GROMACS .gro file of C-alpha atoms in nm:
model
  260
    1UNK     CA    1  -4.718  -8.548  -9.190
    2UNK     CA    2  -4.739  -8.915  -9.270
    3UNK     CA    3  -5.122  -8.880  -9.385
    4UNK     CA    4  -5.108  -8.677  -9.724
    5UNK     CA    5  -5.467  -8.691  -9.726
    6UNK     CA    6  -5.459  -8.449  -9.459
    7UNK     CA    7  -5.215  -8.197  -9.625
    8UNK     CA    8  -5.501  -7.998  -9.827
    9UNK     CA    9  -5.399  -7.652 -10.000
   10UNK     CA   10  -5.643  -7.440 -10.154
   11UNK     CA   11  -5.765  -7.169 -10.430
   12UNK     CA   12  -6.065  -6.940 -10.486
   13UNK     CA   13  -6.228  -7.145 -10.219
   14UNK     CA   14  -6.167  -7.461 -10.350
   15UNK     CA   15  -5.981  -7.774 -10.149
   16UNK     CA   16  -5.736  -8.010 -10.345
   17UNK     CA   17  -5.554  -8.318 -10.207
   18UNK     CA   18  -5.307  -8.329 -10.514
   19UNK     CA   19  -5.061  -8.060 -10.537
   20UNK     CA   20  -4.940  -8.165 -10.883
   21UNK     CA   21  -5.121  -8.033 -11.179
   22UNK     CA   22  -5.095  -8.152 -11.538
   23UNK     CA   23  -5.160  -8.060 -11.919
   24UNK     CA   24  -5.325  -8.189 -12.189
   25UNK     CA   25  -5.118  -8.070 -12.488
   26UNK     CA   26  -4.830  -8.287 -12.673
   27UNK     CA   27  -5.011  -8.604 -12.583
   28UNK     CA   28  -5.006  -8.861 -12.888
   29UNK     CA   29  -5.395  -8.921 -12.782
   30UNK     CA   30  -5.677  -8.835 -12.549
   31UNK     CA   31  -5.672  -9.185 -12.386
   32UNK     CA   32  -5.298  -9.128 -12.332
   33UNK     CA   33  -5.365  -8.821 -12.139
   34UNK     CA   34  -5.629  -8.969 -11.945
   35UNK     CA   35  -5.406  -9.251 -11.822
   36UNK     CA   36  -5.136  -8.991 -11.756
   37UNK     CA   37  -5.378  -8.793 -11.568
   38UNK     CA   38  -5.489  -9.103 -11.374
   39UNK     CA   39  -5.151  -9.164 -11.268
   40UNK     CA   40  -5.037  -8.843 -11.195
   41UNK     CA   41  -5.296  -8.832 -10.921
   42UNK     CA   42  -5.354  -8.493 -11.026
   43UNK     CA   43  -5.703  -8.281 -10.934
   44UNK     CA   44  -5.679  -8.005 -11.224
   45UNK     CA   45  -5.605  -8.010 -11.571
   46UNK     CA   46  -5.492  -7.704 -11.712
   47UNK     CA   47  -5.667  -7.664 -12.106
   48UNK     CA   48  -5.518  -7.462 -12.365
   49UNK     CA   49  -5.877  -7.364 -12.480
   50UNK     CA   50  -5.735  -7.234 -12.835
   51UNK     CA   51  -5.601  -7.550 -12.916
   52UNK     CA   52  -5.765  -7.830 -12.735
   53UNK     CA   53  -6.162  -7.932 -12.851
   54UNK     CA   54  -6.376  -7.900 -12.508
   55UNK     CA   55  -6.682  -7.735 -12.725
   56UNK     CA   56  -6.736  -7.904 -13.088
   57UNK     CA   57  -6.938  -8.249 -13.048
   58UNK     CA   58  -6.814  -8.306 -13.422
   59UNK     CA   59  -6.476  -8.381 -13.280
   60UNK     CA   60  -6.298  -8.587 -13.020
   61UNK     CA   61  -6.352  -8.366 -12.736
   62UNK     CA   62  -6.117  -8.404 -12.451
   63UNK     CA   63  -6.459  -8.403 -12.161
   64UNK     CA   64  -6.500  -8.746 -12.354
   65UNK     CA   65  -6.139  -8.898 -12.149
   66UNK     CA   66  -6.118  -8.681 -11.861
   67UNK     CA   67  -6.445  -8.587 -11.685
   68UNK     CA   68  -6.500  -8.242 -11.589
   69UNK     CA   69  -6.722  -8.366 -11.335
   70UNK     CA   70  -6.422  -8.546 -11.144
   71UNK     CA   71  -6.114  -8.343 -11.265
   72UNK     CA   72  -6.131  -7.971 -11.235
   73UNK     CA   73  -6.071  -7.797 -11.569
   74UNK     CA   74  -5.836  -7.457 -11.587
   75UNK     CA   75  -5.860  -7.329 -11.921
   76UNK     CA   76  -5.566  -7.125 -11.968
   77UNK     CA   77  -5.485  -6.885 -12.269
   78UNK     CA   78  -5.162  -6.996 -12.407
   79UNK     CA   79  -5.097  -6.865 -12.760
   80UNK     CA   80  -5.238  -6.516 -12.657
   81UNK     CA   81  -5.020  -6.229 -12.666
   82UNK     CA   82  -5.236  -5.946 -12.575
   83UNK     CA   83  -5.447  -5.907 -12.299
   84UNK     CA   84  -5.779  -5.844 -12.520
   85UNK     CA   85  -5.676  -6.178 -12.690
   86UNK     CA   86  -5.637  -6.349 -12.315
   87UNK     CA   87  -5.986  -6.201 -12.186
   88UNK     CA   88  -6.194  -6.291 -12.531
   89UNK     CA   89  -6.070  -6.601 -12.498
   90UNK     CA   90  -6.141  -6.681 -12.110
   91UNK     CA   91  -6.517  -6.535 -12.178
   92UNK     CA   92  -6.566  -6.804 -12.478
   93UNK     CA   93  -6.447  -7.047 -12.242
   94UNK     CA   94  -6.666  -6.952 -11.945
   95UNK     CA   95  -6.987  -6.939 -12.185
   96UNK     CA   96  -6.875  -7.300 -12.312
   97UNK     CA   97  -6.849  -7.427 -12.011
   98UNK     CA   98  -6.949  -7.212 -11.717
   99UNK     CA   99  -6.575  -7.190 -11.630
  100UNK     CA  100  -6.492  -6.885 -11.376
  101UNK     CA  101  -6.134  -7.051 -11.209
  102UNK     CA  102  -5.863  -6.990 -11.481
  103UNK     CA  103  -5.518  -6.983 -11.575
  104UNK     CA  104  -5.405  -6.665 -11.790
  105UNK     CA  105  -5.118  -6.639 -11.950
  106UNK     CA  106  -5.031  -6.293 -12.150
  107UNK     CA  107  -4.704  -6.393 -12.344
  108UNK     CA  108  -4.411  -6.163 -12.456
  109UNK     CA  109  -4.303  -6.333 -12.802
  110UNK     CA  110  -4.288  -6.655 -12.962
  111UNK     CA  111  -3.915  -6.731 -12.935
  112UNK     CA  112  -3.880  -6.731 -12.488
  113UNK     CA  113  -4.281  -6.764 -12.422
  114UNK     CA  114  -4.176  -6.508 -12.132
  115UNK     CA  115  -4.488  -6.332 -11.981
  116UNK     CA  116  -4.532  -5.960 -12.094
  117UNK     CA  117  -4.625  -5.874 -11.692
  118UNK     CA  118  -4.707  -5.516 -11.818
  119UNK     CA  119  -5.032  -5.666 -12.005
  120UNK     CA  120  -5.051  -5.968 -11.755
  121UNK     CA  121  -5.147  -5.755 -11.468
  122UNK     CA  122  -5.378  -5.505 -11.678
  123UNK     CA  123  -5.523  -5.861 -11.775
  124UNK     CA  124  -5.560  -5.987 -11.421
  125UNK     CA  125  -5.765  -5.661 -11.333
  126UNK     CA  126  -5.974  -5.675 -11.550
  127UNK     CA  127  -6.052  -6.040 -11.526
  128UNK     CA  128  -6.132  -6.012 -11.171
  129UNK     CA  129  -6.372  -5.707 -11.205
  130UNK     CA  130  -6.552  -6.010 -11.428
  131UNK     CA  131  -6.563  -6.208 -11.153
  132UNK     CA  132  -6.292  -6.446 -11.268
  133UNK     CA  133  -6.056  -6.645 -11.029
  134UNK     CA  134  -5.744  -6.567 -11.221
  135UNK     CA  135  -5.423  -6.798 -11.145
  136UNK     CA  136  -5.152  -6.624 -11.336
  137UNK     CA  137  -4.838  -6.745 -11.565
  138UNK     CA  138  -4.581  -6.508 -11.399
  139UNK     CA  139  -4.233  -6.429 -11.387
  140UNK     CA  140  -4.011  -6.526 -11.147
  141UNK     CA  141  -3.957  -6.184 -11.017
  142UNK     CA  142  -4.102  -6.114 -10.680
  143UNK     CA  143  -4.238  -5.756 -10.716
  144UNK     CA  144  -4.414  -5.834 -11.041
  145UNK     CA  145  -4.565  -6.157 -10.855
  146UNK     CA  146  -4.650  -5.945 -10.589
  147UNK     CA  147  -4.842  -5.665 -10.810
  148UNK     CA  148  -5.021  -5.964 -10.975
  149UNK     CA  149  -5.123  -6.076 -10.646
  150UNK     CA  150  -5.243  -5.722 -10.579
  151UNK     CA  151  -5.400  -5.713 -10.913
  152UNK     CA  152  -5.670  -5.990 -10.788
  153UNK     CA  153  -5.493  -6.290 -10.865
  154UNK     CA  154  -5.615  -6.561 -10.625
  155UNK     CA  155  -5.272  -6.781 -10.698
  156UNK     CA  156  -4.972  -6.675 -10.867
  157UNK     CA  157  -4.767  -6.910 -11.083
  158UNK     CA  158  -4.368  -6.860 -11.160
  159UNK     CA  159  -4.171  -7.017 -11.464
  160UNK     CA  160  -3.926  -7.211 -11.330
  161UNK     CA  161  -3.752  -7.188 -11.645
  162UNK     CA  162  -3.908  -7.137 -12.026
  163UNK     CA  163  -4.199  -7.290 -12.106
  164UNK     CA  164  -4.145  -7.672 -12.232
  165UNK     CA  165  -3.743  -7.641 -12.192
  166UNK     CA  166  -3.693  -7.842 -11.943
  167UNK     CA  167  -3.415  -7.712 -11.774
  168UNK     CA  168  -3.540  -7.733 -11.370
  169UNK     CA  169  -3.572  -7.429 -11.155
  170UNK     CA  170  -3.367  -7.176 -11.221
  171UNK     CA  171  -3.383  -6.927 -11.002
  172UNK     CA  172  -3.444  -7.109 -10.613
  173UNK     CA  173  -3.359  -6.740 -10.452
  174UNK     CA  174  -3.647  -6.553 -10.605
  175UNK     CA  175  -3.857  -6.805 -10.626
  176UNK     CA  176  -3.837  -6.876 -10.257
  177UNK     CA  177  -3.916  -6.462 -10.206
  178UNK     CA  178  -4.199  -6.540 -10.399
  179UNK     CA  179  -4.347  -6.801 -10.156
  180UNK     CA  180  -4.227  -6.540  -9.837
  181UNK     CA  181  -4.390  -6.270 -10.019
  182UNK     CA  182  -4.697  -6.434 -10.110
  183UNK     CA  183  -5.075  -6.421  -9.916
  184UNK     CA  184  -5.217  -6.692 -10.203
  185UNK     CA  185  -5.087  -6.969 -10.321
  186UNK     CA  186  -4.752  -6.992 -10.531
  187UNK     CA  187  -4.766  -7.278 -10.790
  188UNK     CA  188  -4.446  -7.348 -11.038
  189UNK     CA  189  -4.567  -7.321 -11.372
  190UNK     CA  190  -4.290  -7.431 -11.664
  191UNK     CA  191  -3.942  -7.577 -11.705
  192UNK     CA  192  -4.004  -7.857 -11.491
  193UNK     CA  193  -3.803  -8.157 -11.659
  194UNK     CA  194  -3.776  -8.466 -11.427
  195UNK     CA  195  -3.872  -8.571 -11.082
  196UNK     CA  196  -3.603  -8.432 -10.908
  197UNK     CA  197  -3.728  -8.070 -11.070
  198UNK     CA  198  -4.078  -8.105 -10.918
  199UNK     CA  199  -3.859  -8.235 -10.580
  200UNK     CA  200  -3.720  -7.911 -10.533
  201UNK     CA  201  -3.985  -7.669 -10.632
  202UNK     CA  202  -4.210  -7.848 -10.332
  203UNK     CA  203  -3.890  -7.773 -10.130
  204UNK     CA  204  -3.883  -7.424 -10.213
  205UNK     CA  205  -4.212  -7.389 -10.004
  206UNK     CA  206  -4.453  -7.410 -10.308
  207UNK     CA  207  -4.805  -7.515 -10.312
  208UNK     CA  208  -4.767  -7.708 -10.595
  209UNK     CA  209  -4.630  -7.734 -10.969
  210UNK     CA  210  -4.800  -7.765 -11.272
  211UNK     CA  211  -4.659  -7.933 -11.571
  212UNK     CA  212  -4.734  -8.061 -11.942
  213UNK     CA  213  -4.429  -8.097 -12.168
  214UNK     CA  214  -4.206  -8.331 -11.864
  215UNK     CA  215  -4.478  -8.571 -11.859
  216UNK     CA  216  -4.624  -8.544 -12.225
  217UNK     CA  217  -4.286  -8.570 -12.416
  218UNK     CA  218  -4.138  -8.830 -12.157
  219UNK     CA  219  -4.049  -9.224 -12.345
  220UNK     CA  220  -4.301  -9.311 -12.083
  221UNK     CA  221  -4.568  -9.059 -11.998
  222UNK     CA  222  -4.784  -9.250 -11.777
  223UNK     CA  223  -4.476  -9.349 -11.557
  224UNK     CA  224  -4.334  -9.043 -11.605
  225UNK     CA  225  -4.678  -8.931 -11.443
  226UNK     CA  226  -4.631  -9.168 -11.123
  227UNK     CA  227  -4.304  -9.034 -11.073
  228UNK     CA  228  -4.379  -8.672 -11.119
  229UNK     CA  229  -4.718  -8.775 -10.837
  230UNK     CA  230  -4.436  -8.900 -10.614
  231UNK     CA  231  -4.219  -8.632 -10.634
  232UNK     CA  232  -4.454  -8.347 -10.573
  233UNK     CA  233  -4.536  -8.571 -10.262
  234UNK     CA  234  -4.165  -8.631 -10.141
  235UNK     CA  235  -4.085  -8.216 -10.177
  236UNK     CA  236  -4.366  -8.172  -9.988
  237UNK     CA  237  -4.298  -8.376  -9.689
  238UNK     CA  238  -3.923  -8.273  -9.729
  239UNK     CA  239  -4.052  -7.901  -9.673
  240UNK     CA  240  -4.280  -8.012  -9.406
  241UNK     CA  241  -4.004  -8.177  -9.260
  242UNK     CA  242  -3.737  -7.851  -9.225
  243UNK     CA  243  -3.441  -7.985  -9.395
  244UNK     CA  244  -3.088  -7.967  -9.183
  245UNK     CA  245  -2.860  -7.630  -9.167
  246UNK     CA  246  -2.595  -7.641  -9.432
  247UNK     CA  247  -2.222  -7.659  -9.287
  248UNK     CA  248  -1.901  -7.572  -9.428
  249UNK     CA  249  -1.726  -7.825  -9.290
  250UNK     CA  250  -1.772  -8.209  -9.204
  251UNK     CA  251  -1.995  -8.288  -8.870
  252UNK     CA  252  -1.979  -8.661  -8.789
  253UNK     CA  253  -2.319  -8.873  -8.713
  254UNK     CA  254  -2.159  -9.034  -8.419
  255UNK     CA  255  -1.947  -8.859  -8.142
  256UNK     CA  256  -1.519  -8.852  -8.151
  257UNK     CA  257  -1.484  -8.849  -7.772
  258UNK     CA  258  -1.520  -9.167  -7.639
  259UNK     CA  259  -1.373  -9.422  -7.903
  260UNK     CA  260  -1.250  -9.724  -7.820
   0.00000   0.00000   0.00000
């Protein structure tokens, strides 16, 4: 599929182009995340709504450098480590901005940021009786991705590795059951670290990956931005494609009957 345009994906009945989305956290400066953002190509970005200002008019608000009414906004609950925590703090983001599509996150303890699945499905349950569109910070276990999905999840989002390590995708077998498995959209959420990490989750069948720290942290973010855009496209074409079989043993391009 030469025509990206063309290669839509969607969530809780909305359509994106992009498959890449970004962060806003780490950034030395709102503008610096806008041009990231602009470069990235990216649709979404995901808001840490403990952390980053979308509400107070006293302070720099991000909606000042990235419009809400062009780039979709997922406020996500990282820093919550209880589901009561998570849901208080999506319901003060949906009355501060009217937002139902979010990204929940229900972590296990400060040192791995692994998801505590036990209260990250009773979260997603309970979040969808609200009438939220939940896309969930999971692991990269198959049955627990599986019971979020069954949980009312409308996209389900594996670490590839720990949050902000990163160390690439880890784990390409379970991650690809994941995607098998799957009747919603599977997004790589964490441990991306470079182009060629985004590369491969795209490969893996993904829908997309979403990133902060590879892009934020990079010497160059907004470049870093272009090539993570680029990437994301390149995995996604490579997938399209259907890559060759693997052999044991050499195969040669050209035929060895008939030489000269």
């Amino acid at each position: 599929m030469d025509d990206q345009s063309k290669d839509i994906w969607s969530v809780a009945g909305k359509t994106f182009t992009s498959r890449l989305i970004v962060g806003t956290g780490k950034y030395k400066s709102f503008e610096e995340n806008a041009a990231a953002v602009e470069a990235s190509g990216a649709e979404i970005v995901t808001v840490a709504v403990r952390r980053v200002n979308i509400a107070d008019p006293n302070q720099p608000m991000l909606t000042d450098f990235i419009d809400p009414k062009k780039i979709v906004y997922l406020p996500n609950t990282a820093g919550c480590f209880t589901a009561e925590e998570a849901i208080r703090t999506l319901r003060l983001a949906r009355e501060a901005g009217g937002w139902n599509l979010v990204k929940l996150e229900v972590l296990a303890e400060a040192k791995t940021l692994y998801p505590d699945m036990l209260e990250t499905v009773r979260a997603t349950e309970l979040l969808a009786k609200e009438g939220f569109e939940v896309m969930v910070y999971c692991t990269d276990d198959p049955i627990m991705a599986k019971r979020c999905e069954d949980a009312g999840a409308v996209a389900v989002m594996p670490l590839g590795a720990p949050i902000g390590s990163g160390l690439g995708v880890q784990n390409r077998v379970t991650i690809r059951l994941i995607v098998e498995n799957a009747k919603v959209p599977v997004l790589v959420d964490a441990g991306v670290g470079t182009a060629s990490d985004a590369a491969i989750a795209m490969e893996l069948g993904c829908d997309g990956v979403l990133m902060n720290t590879a892009i934020a942290e990079a010497k160059e973010p907004v470049t870093m931005a272009r090539a993570m855009k680029l990437a994301v496209e390149s995995g996604r074409l490579a997938y399209l494609s259907g890559r060759m079989q693997k052999r044991r043993y050499a195969d040669p391009s050209s035929p060895l009957a008939g030489l000269i």
